[in-house]
Amino acid sequence: MNMTTKEEIIQKIIANKNRPHLNFSLKHKTEKFTNNLFFTLFDAQACVASNIKQLEDDFKEIYRLACLIKDGTCETIWNNFLYKLPTILENLNLDAQELVNNDPASNNIEEVYLAYPGFYAIAIYRFSHELLLLNTPLIPRLMSEYAHSKTGTDIHPGATIGKSFFIDHATGTVIGETCLIKDHVKIYQGVTLGALQVSKELKNTKRHPTVENNVTIYANATILGGETVIGENCTIGGNVWITKSVPKNSLVYHSNETKLKPKF
């Protein structure tokens, strides 16, 4: 390849990079911030005071990269988020205890904090949700996508999730932006709480289901639609497809015929 051709290619690439403010260090710095936040809240040896100071410095840096505007809101957002951290931690402790209480494979709460991808995904959701409520630009989505890449669990930070939430195995779980999940809900791998339609005109409407208290949803169930409500105390079996509301105290299951015959 001659020099002229190479230079032309370089110029074409530069001309098509039409996002002059896009800085990928924001992504990496947000991931570091997310890990340090989790570490600060759960590691017994972490110095909370010094870690909080470092987190504040890191947040101001990623906010500057995400916002591109110096309007003085960063300090207010950080202080409001810091104020919420004790409550977030209290709720996460309830989530962890729910896993210990309901998963026969769990041995203690420390194991949940260290080794359960579902708990990690819930933790990052709770952090990102609070930042989204504070109108923080872009950072909540970067946090949720980081958790998605680490755990296989995709929880939009806009979802509303109550206390004592349980995700077991986690991989393949999807929870949409306008989903409302109440207290003591348990879901398993491959569950989708999604939208019936994908259309930009529906952006400001409730597109994802509501799940009431004390519901269990087993593996690979798909529940769709903003008007779909799963009533309290329901059990949703594996592999079901639901697009209409289910009354409380119901058992929903998929029935198929499994045949057996001699191989030879």
PDB file of C-alpha atoms in Angstrom:
ATOM      1  CA  MET A   1       0.000   0.000   0.000  1.00  0.00           C
ATOM      2  CA  ASN A   2       1.503   3.320  -1.025  1.00  0.00           C
ATOM      3  CA  MET A   3       1.713   6.300   1.305  1.00  0.00           C
ATOM      4  CA  THR A   4      -0.960   8.305  -0.540  1.00  0.00           C
ATOM      5  CA  THR A   5      -3.525   5.535  -0.224  1.00  0.00           C
ATOM      6  CA  LYS A   6      -2.766   5.046   3.489  1.00  0.00           C
ATOM      7  CA  GLU A   7      -3.103   8.780   4.106  1.00  0.00           C
ATOM      8  CA  GLU A   8      -6.442   8.813   2.285  1.00  0.00           C
ATOM      9  CA  ILE A   9      -7.696   5.963   4.484  1.00  0.00           C
ATOM     10  CA  ILE A  10      -6.588   7.789   7.630  1.00  0.00           C
ATOM     11  CA  GLN A  11      -8.353  10.971   6.508  1.00  0.00           C
ATOM     12  CA  LYS A  12     -11.546   9.046   5.729  1.00  0.00           C
ATOM     13  CA  ILE A  13     -11.506   7.488   9.193  1.00  0.00           C
ATOM     14  CA  ILE A  14     -10.964  10.887  10.803  1.00  0.00           C
ATOM     15  CA  ALA A  15     -13.756  12.426   8.708  1.00  0.00           C
ATOM     16  CA  ASN A  16     -16.193   9.710   9.811  1.00  0.00           C
ATOM     17  CA  LYS A  17     -15.366   9.978  13.504  1.00  0.00           C
ATOM     18  CA  ASN A  18     -18.225  12.416  13.949  1.00  0.00           C
ATOM     19  CA  ARG A  19     -18.372  12.329  17.747  1.00  0.00           C
ATOM     20  CA  PRO A  20     -15.621  14.758  18.767  1.00  0.00           C
ATOM     21  CA  HIS A  21     -16.487  14.587  22.467  1.00  0.00           C
ATOM     22  CA  LEU A  22     -16.666  10.784  22.750  1.00  0.00           C
ATOM     23  CA  ASN A  23     -13.949   9.715  25.184  1.00  0.00           C
ATOM     24  CA  PHE A  24     -13.662   5.996  25.904  1.00  0.00           C
ATOM     25  CA  SER A  25     -11.781   6.666  29.115  1.00  0.00           C
ATOM     26  CA  LEU A  26     -15.230   7.504  30.549  1.00  0.00           C
ATOM     27  CA  LYS A  27     -16.213   3.857  30.149  1.00  0.00           C
ATOM     28  CA  HIS A  28     -13.079   2.505  31.836  1.00  0.00           C
ATOM     29  CA  LYS A  29     -13.143   5.086  34.631  1.00  0.00           C
ATOM     30  CA  THR A  30     -16.811   4.346  35.319  1.00  0.00           C
ATOM     31  CA  GLU A  31     -16.029   0.627  35.613  1.00  0.00           C
ATOM     32  CA  LYS A  32     -13.251   1.405  38.098  1.00  0.00           C
ATOM     33  CA  PHE A  33     -15.601   3.664  40.073  1.00  0.00           C
ATOM     34  CA  THR A  34     -18.251   0.921  40.121  1.00  0.00           C
ATOM     35  CA  ASN A  35     -15.844  -1.708  41.445  1.00  0.00           C
ATOM     36  CA  ASN A  36     -14.499   0.644  44.116  1.00  0.00           C
ATOM     37  CA  LEU A  37     -18.038   1.506  45.212  1.00  0.00           C
ATOM     38  CA  PHE A  38     -18.900  -2.172  45.684  1.00  0.00           C
ATOM     39  CA  PHE A  39     -15.580  -2.782  47.477  1.00  0.00           C
ATOM     40  CA  THR A  40     -16.098   0.178  49.831  1.00  0.00           C
ATOM     41  CA  LEU A  41     -19.516  -1.014  50.951  1.00  0.00           C
ATOM     42  CA  PHE A  42     -18.708  -4.691  51.413  1.00  0.00           C
ATOM     43  CA  ASP A  43     -15.017  -5.277  52.144  1.00  0.00           C
ATOM     44  CA  ALA A  44     -14.446  -5.411  55.911  1.00  0.00           C
ATOM     45  CA  GLN A  45     -10.873  -4.113  55.541  1.00  0.00           C
ATOM     46  CA  ALA A  46     -11.771  -1.105  53.387  1.00  0.00           C
ATOM     47  CA  CYS A  47     -11.233   2.290  54.998  1.00  0.00           C
ATOM     48  CA  VAL A  48     -14.613   3.875  54.332  1.00  0.00           C
ATOM     49  CA  ALA A  49     -13.474   7.458  54.959  1.00  0.00           C
ATOM     50  CA  SER A  50     -10.517   7.402  52.551  1.00  0.00           C
ATOM     51  CA  ASN A  51     -12.430   5.352  49.967  1.00  0.00           C
ATOM     52  CA  ILE A  52     -15.337   7.801  49.992  1.00  0.00           C
ATOM     53  CA  LYS A  53     -12.916  10.644  49.309  1.00  0.00           C
ATOM     54  CA  GLN A  54     -11.411   8.723  46.383  1.00  0.00           C
ATOM     55  CA  LEU A  55     -14.873   7.850  45.084  1.00  0.00           C
ATOM     56  CA  GLU A  56     -15.840  11.512  45.172  1.00  0.00           C
ATOM     57  CA  ASP A  57     -12.752  12.475  43.166  1.00  0.00           C
ATOM     58  CA  ASP A  58     -13.403   9.676  40.668  1.00  0.00           C
ATOM     59  CA  PHE A  59     -17.076  10.608  40.335  1.00  0.00           C
ATOM     60  CA  LYS A  60     -16.236  14.229  39.596  1.00  0.00           C
ATOM     61  CA  GLU A  61     -13.865  13.090  36.864  1.00  0.00           C
ATOM     62  CA  ILE A  62     -16.341  10.755  35.155  1.00  0.00           C
ATOM     63  CA  TYR A  63     -19.142  13.305  35.540  1.00  0.00           C
ATOM     64  CA  ARG A  64     -16.985  15.891  33.794  1.00  0.00           C
ATOM     65  CA  LEU A  65     -16.403  13.474  30.914  1.00  0.00           C
ATOM     66  CA  ALA A  66     -20.082  12.477  30.709  1.00  0.00           C
ATOM     67  CA  CYS A  67     -21.629  15.914  31.076  1.00  0.00           C
ATOM     68  CA  LEU A  68     -19.242  18.199  29.169  1.00  0.00           C
ATOM     69  CA  ILE A  69     -20.822  21.111  31.069  1.00  0.00           C
ATOM     70  CA  LYS A  70     -19.454  22.780  34.181  1.00  0.00           C
ATOM     71  CA  ASP A  71     -22.720  23.953  35.724  1.00  0.00           C
ATOM     72  CA  GLY A  72     -22.082  23.191  39.380  1.00  0.00           C
ATOM     73  CA  THR A  73     -24.514  20.261  39.577  1.00  0.00           C
ATOM     74  CA  CYS A  74     -21.831  17.602  40.060  1.00  0.00           C
ATOM     75  CA  GLU A  75     -21.249  18.480  43.729  1.00  0.00           C
ATOM     76  CA  THR A  76     -24.979  18.416  44.450  1.00  0.00           C
ATOM     77  CA  ILE A  77     -25.457  15.066  42.704  1.00  0.00           C
ATOM     78  CA  TRP A  78     -22.539  13.487  44.553  1.00  0.00           C
ATOM     79  CA  ASN A  79     -23.739  14.756  47.956  1.00  0.00           C
ATOM     80  CA  ASN A  80     -27.262  13.484  47.298  1.00  0.00           C
ATOM     81  CA  PHE A  81     -25.915  10.104  46.188  1.00  0.00           C
ATOM     82  CA  LEU A  82     -23.653   9.897  49.248  1.00  0.00           C
ATOM     83  CA  TYR A  83     -26.656  10.636  51.451  1.00  0.00           C
ATOM     84  CA  LYS A  84     -28.450   7.653  49.878  1.00  0.00           C
ATOM     85  CA  LEU A  85     -25.590   5.158  50.290  1.00  0.00           C
ATOM     86  CA  PRO A  86     -26.517   3.926  53.816  1.00  0.00           C
ATOM     87  CA  THR A  87     -30.065   3.150  52.658  1.00  0.00           C
ATOM     88  CA  ILE A  88     -28.759   1.438  49.520  1.00  0.00           C
ATOM     89  CA  LEU A  89     -26.492  -0.716  51.698  1.00  0.00           C
ATOM     90  CA  GLU A  90     -29.376  -1.602  54.011  1.00  0.00           C
ATOM     91  CA  ASN A  91     -31.452  -2.727  51.022  1.00  0.00           C
ATOM     92  CA  LEU A  92     -28.555  -4.726  49.580  1.00  0.00           C
ATOM     93  CA  ASN A  93     -28.118  -6.511  52.891  1.00  0.00           C
ATOM     94  CA  LEU A  94     -31.791  -7.486  52.658  1.00  0.00           C
ATOM     95  CA  ASP A  95     -31.225  -8.748  49.094  1.00  0.00           C
ATOM     96  CA  ALA A  96     -28.254 -10.825  50.236  1.00  0.00           C
ATOM     97  CA  GLN A  97     -30.195 -12.265  53.170  1.00  0.00           C
ATOM     98  CA  GLU A  98     -33.045 -13.219  50.819  1.00  0.00           C
ATOM     99  CA  LEU A  99     -30.551 -15.244  48.775  1.00  0.00           C
ATOM    100  CA  VAL A 100     -29.211 -16.967  51.899  1.00  0.00           C
ATOM    101  CA  ASN A 101     -32.719 -17.746  53.103  1.00  0.00           C
ATOM    102  CA  ASN A 102     -33.985 -19.164  49.801  1.00  0.00           C
ATOM    103  CA  ASP A 103     -31.043 -20.799  48.038  1.00  0.00           C
ATOM    104  CA  PRO A 104     -30.195 -24.183  49.598  1.00  0.00           C
ATOM    105  CA  ALA A 105     -26.780 -24.032  47.910  1.00  0.00           C
ATOM    106  CA  SER A 106     -25.737 -20.904  49.827  1.00  0.00           C
ATOM    107  CA  ASN A 107     -23.712 -21.437  52.982  1.00  0.00           C
ATOM    108  CA  ASN A 108     -23.479 -17.934  54.422  1.00  0.00           C
ATOM    109  CA  ILE A 109     -23.981 -14.280  53.541  1.00  0.00           C
ATOM    110  CA  GLU A 110     -20.264 -13.731  52.874  1.00  0.00           C
ATOM    111  CA  GLU A 111     -20.494 -16.247  50.049  1.00  0.00           C
ATOM    112  CA  VAL A 112     -23.338 -14.251  48.523  1.00  0.00           C
ATOM    113  CA  TYR A 113     -21.352 -11.003  48.643  1.00  0.00           C
ATOM    114  CA  LEU A 114     -18.262 -12.617  47.140  1.00  0.00           C
ATOM    115  CA  ALA A 115     -19.534 -15.185  44.674  1.00  0.00           C
ATOM    116  CA  TYR A 116     -23.122 -14.605  43.555  1.00  0.00           C
ATOM    117  CA  PRO A 117     -23.407 -12.843  40.183  1.00  0.00           C
ATOM    118  CA  GLY A 118     -27.086 -12.162  40.795  1.00  0.00           C
ATOM    119  CA  PHE A 119     -26.259 -10.209  43.932  1.00  0.00           C
ATOM    120  CA  TYR A 120     -23.542  -8.220  42.148  1.00  0.00           C
ATOM    121  CA  ALA A 121     -25.995  -7.335  39.378  1.00  0.00           C
ATOM    122  CA  ILE A 122     -28.586  -6.194  41.927  1.00  0.00           C
ATOM    123  CA  ALA A 123     -25.978  -4.087  43.749  1.00  0.00           C
ATOM    124  CA  ILE A 124     -24.897  -2.263  40.614  1.00  0.00           C
ATOM    125  CA  TYR A 125     -28.551  -1.786  39.680  1.00  0.00           C
ATOM    126  CA  ARG A 126     -29.249  -0.110  43.025  1.00  0.00           C
ATOM    127  CA  PHE A 127     -26.255   2.234  42.602  1.00  0.00           C
ATOM    128  CA  SER A 128     -27.114   3.117  39.006  1.00  0.00           C
ATOM    129  CA  HIS A 129     -30.830   3.565  39.757  1.00  0.00           C
ATOM    130  CA  GLU A 130     -30.135   6.231  42.369  1.00  0.00           C
ATOM    131  CA  LEU A 131     -27.792   8.067  40.013  1.00  0.00           C
ATOM    132  CA  LEU A 132     -30.428   7.921  37.269  1.00  0.00           C
ATOM    133  CA  LEU A 133     -32.977   9.467  39.637  1.00  0.00           C
ATOM    134  CA  LEU A 134     -30.487  12.296  40.171  1.00  0.00           C
ATOM    135  CA  ASN A 135     -30.430  12.956  36.398  1.00  0.00           C
ATOM    136  CA  THR A 136     -26.831  11.891  36.037  1.00  0.00           C
ATOM    137  CA  PRO A 137     -25.946  11.709  32.321  1.00  0.00           C
ATOM    138  CA  LEU A 138     -24.783   8.406  30.805  1.00  0.00           C
ATOM    139  CA  ILE A 139     -22.999   7.072  33.927  1.00  0.00           C
ATOM    140  CA  PRO A 140     -25.928   4.878  35.141  1.00  0.00           C
ATOM    141  CA  ARG A 141     -26.100   3.103  31.762  1.00  0.00           C
ATOM    142  CA  LEU A 142     -22.352   2.518  31.739  1.00  0.00           C
ATOM    143  CA  MET A 143     -22.596   1.028  35.226  1.00  0.00           C
ATOM    144  CA  SER A 144     -25.472  -1.274  34.296  1.00  0.00           C
ATOM    145  CA  GLU A 145     -23.741  -2.422  31.123  1.00  0.00           C
ATOM    146  CA  TYR A 146     -20.596  -3.158  33.110  1.00  0.00           C
ATOM    147  CA  ALA A 147     -22.627  -5.380  35.446  1.00  0.00           C
ATOM    148  CA  HIS A 148     -24.236  -6.937  32.357  1.00  0.00           C
ATOM    149  CA  SER A 149     -20.826  -7.824  30.922  1.00  0.00           C
ATOM    150  CA  LYS A 150     -19.667  -9.293  34.247  1.00  0.00           C
ATOM    151  CA  THR A 151     -22.775 -11.294  35.143  1.00  0.00           C
ATOM    152  CA  GLY A 152     -24.909 -11.820  32.038  1.00  0.00           C
ATOM    153  CA  THR A 153     -27.743  -9.978  33.824  1.00  0.00           C
ATOM    154  CA  ASP A 154     -29.226  -6.938  32.090  1.00  0.00           C
ATOM    155  CA  ILE A 155     -31.119  -4.660  34.491  1.00  0.00           C
ATOM    156  CA  HIS A 156     -31.961  -1.220  33.144  1.00  0.00           C
ATOM    157  CA  PRO A 157     -31.239   1.432  35.800  1.00  0.00           C
ATOM    158  CA  GLY A 158     -34.693   2.908  35.171  1.00  0.00           C
ATOM    159  CA  ALA A 159     -36.464  -0.187  36.527  1.00  0.00           C
ATOM    160  CA  THR A 160     -38.062   0.098  39.975  1.00  0.00           C
ATOM    161  CA  ILE A 161     -37.249  -2.830  42.272  1.00  0.00           C
ATOM    162  CA  GLY A 162     -38.445  -3.267  45.858  1.00  0.00           C
ATOM    163  CA  LYS A 163     -36.839  -4.866  48.891  1.00  0.00           C
ATOM    164  CA  SER A 164     -35.455  -8.387  49.351  1.00  0.00           C
ATOM    165  CA  PHE A 165     -34.952  -9.111  45.654  1.00  0.00           C
ATOM    166  CA  PHE A 166     -33.518 -12.494  44.627  1.00  0.00           C
ATOM    167  CA  ILE A 167     -31.884 -13.455  41.319  1.00  0.00           C
ATOM    168  CA  ASP A 168     -30.428 -16.963  41.226  1.00  0.00           C
ATOM    169  CA  HIS A 169     -27.855 -18.048  38.622  1.00  0.00           C
ATOM    170  CA  ALA A 170     -28.527 -14.713  36.911  1.00  0.00           C
ATOM    171  CA  THR A 171     -27.263 -15.478  33.391  1.00  0.00           C
ATOM    172  CA  GLY A 172     -29.599 -14.274  30.654  1.00  0.00           C
ATOM    173  CA  THR A 173     -31.933 -12.319  32.935  1.00  0.00           C
ATOM    174  CA  VAL A 174     -33.376  -9.143  31.355  1.00  0.00           C
ATOM    175  CA  ILE A 175     -35.341  -6.478  33.255  1.00  0.00           C
ATOM    176  CA  GLY A 176     -36.595  -3.537  31.184  1.00  0.00           C
ATOM    177  CA  GLU A 177     -36.561   0.186  31.876  1.00  0.00           C
ATOM    178  CA  THR A 178     -40.155   0.668  33.043  1.00  0.00           C
ATOM    179  CA  CYS A 179     -40.495  -2.620  34.910  1.00  0.00           C
ATOM    180  CA  LEU A 180     -41.936  -2.403  38.440  1.00  0.00           C
ATOM    181  CA  ILE A 181     -40.963  -5.193  40.826  1.00  0.00           C
ATOM    182  CA  LYS A 182     -42.248  -5.121  44.401  1.00  0.00           C
ATOM    183  CA  ASP A 183     -40.951  -6.858  47.553  1.00  0.00           C
ATOM    184  CA  HIS A 184     -39.749 -10.438  48.075  1.00  0.00           C
ATOM    185  CA  VAL A 185     -39.655 -11.347  44.392  1.00  0.00           C
ATOM    186  CA  LYS A 186     -37.498 -14.274  43.262  1.00  0.00           C
ATOM    187  CA  ILE A 187     -36.442 -14.839  39.658  1.00  0.00           C
ATOM    188  CA  TYR A 188     -34.159 -17.353  37.991  1.00  0.00           C
ATOM    189  CA  GLN A 189     -31.871 -17.487  34.978  1.00  0.00           C
ATOM    190  CA  GLY A 190     -33.132 -16.566  31.533  1.00  0.00           C
ATOM    191  CA  VAL A 191     -36.185 -14.629  32.741  1.00  0.00           C
ATOM    192  CA  THR A 192     -37.234 -11.706  30.535  1.00  0.00           C
ATOM    193  CA  LEU A 193     -39.403  -8.885  31.840  1.00  0.00           C
ATOM    194  CA  GLY A 194     -39.722  -7.029  28.569  1.00  0.00           C
ATOM    195  CA  ALA A 195     -41.824  -4.939  26.200  1.00  0.00           C
ATOM    196  CA  LEU A 196     -44.439  -6.178  23.734  1.00  0.00           C
ATOM    197  CA  GLN A 197     -43.402  -3.585  21.145  1.00  0.00           C
ATOM    198  CA  VAL A 198     -40.190  -1.746  20.351  1.00  0.00           C
ATOM    199  CA  SER A 199     -41.027   1.699  19.031  1.00  0.00           C
ATOM    200  CA  LYS A 200     -39.428   5.070  19.746  1.00  0.00           C
ATOM    201  CA  GLU A 201     -42.875   6.629  20.164  1.00  0.00           C
ATOM    202  CA  LEU A 202     -43.340   4.496  23.302  1.00  0.00           C
ATOM    203  CA  LYS A 203     -40.310   5.963  25.081  1.00  0.00           C
ATOM    204  CA  ASN A 204     -42.312   7.785  27.755  1.00  0.00           C
ATOM    205  CA  THR A 205     -44.891   5.044  28.331  1.00  0.00           C
ATOM    206  CA  LYS A 206     -44.810   2.029  30.646  1.00  0.00           C
ATOM    207  CA  ARG A 207     -43.682  -0.785  28.361  1.00  0.00           C
ATOM    208  CA  HIS A 208     -42.614  -3.459  30.852  1.00  0.00           C
ATOM    209  CA  PRO A 209     -44.586  -5.573  33.347  1.00  0.00           C
ATOM    210  CA  THR A 210     -45.430  -5.092  37.005  1.00  0.00           C
ATOM    211  CA  VAL A 211     -44.576  -7.917  39.419  1.00  0.00           C
ATOM    212  CA  GLU A 212     -46.368  -7.773  42.774  1.00  0.00           C
ATOM    213  CA  ASN A 213     -45.119  -8.979  46.183  1.00  0.00           C
ATOM    214  CA  ASN A 214     -43.974 -12.545  46.886  1.00  0.00           C
ATOM    215  CA  VAL A 215     -43.806 -13.718  43.270  1.00  0.00           C
ATOM    216  CA  THR A 216     -41.458 -16.471  42.068  1.00  0.00           C
ATOM    217  CA  ILE A 217     -40.563 -16.648  38.364  1.00  0.00           C
ATOM    218  CA  TYR A 218     -38.691 -19.739  37.202  1.00  0.00           C
ATOM    219  CA  ALA A 219     -36.101 -20.145  34.465  1.00  0.00           C
ATOM    220  CA  ASN A 220     -36.649 -18.850  30.915  1.00  0.00           C
ATOM    221  CA  ALA A 221     -40.093 -17.407  31.568  1.00  0.00           C
ATOM    222  CA  THR A 222     -40.941 -14.431  29.330  1.00  0.00           C
ATOM    223  CA  ILE A 223     -43.352 -11.779  30.625  1.00  0.00           C
ATOM    224  CA  LEU A 224     -44.108  -8.856  28.301  1.00  0.00           C
ATOM    225  CA  GLY A 225     -46.108  -5.634  28.228  1.00  0.00           C
ATOM    226  CA  GLY A 226     -46.628  -2.506  30.290  1.00  0.00           C
ATOM    227  CA  GLU A 227     -50.191  -3.443  31.206  1.00  0.00           C
ATOM    228  CA  THR A 228     -49.215  -6.955  32.292  1.00  0.00           C
ATOM    229  CA  VAL A 229     -49.432  -7.443  36.065  1.00  0.00           C
ATOM    230  CA  ILE A 230     -48.328 -10.588  37.868  1.00  0.00           C
ATOM    231  CA  GLY A 231     -50.428 -10.678  41.027  1.00  0.00           C
ATOM    232  CA  GLU A 232     -49.015 -11.240  44.482  1.00  0.00           C
ATOM    233  CA  ASN A 233     -48.089 -14.739  45.665  1.00  0.00           C
ATOM    234  CA  CYS A 234     -47.991 -16.103  42.093  1.00  0.00           C
ATOM    235  CA  THR A 235     -45.601 -18.788  40.924  1.00  0.00           C
ATOM    236  CA  ILE A 236     -44.643 -18.589  37.250  1.00  0.00           C
ATOM    237  CA  GLY A 237     -43.203 -21.830  35.902  1.00  0.00           C
ATOM    238  CA  GLY A 238     -40.278 -22.196  33.550  1.00  0.00           C
ATOM    239  CA  ASN A 239     -40.514 -21.490  29.809  1.00  0.00           C
ATOM    240  CA  VAL A 240     -43.938 -19.819  29.917  1.00  0.00           C
ATOM    241  CA  TRP A 241     -44.827 -16.881  27.640  1.00  0.00           C
ATOM    242  CA  ILE A 242     -47.114 -14.298  29.276  1.00  0.00           C
ATOM    243  CA  THR A 243     -48.576 -11.148  27.692  1.00  0.00           C
ATOM    244  CA  LYS A 244     -51.668 -10.721  29.883  1.00  0.00           C
ATOM    245  CA  SER A 245     -52.143 -10.132  33.587  1.00  0.00           C
ATOM    246  CA  VAL A 246     -52.202 -13.037  36.025  1.00  0.00           C
ATOM    247  CA  PRO A 247     -54.458 -12.836  39.123  1.00  0.00           C
ATOM    248  CA  LYS A 248     -52.911 -13.177  42.567  1.00  0.00           C
ATOM    249  CA  ASN A 249     -52.301 -16.604  44.109  1.00  0.00           C
ATOM    250  CA  SER A 250     -51.997 -18.262  40.680  1.00  0.00           C
ATOM    251  CA  LEU A 251     -49.713 -21.006  39.419  1.00  0.00           C
ATOM    252  CA  VAL A 252     -48.816 -20.627  35.741  1.00  0.00           C
ATOM    253  CA  TYR A 253     -46.966 -23.443  34.011  1.00  0.00           C
ATOM    254  CA  HIS A 254     -46.114 -24.713  30.556  1.00  0.00           C
ATOM    255  CA  SER A 255     -47.257 -28.230  29.767  1.00  0.00           C
ATOM    256  CA  ASN A 256     -45.758 -30.349  27.005  1.00  0.00           C
ATOM    257  CA  GLU A 257     -45.576 -34.026  26.241  1.00  0.00           C
ATOM    258  CA  THR A 258     -42.269 -35.781  26.695  1.00  0.00           C
ATOM    259  CA  LYS A 259     -42.079 -39.129  24.942  1.00  0.00           C
ATOM    260  CA  LEU A 260     -39.734 -42.008  25.687  1.00  0.00           C
ATOM    261  CA  LYS A 261     -39.009 -44.975  23.462  1.00  0.00           C
ATOM    262  CA  PRO A 262     -36.221 -47.534  23.263  1.00  0.00           C
ATOM    263  CA  LYS A 263     -33.124 -46.224  21.510  1.00  0.00           C
ATOM    264  CA  PHE A 264     -32.523 -49.521  19.660  1.00  0.00           C
TER     265      PHE A 264
END
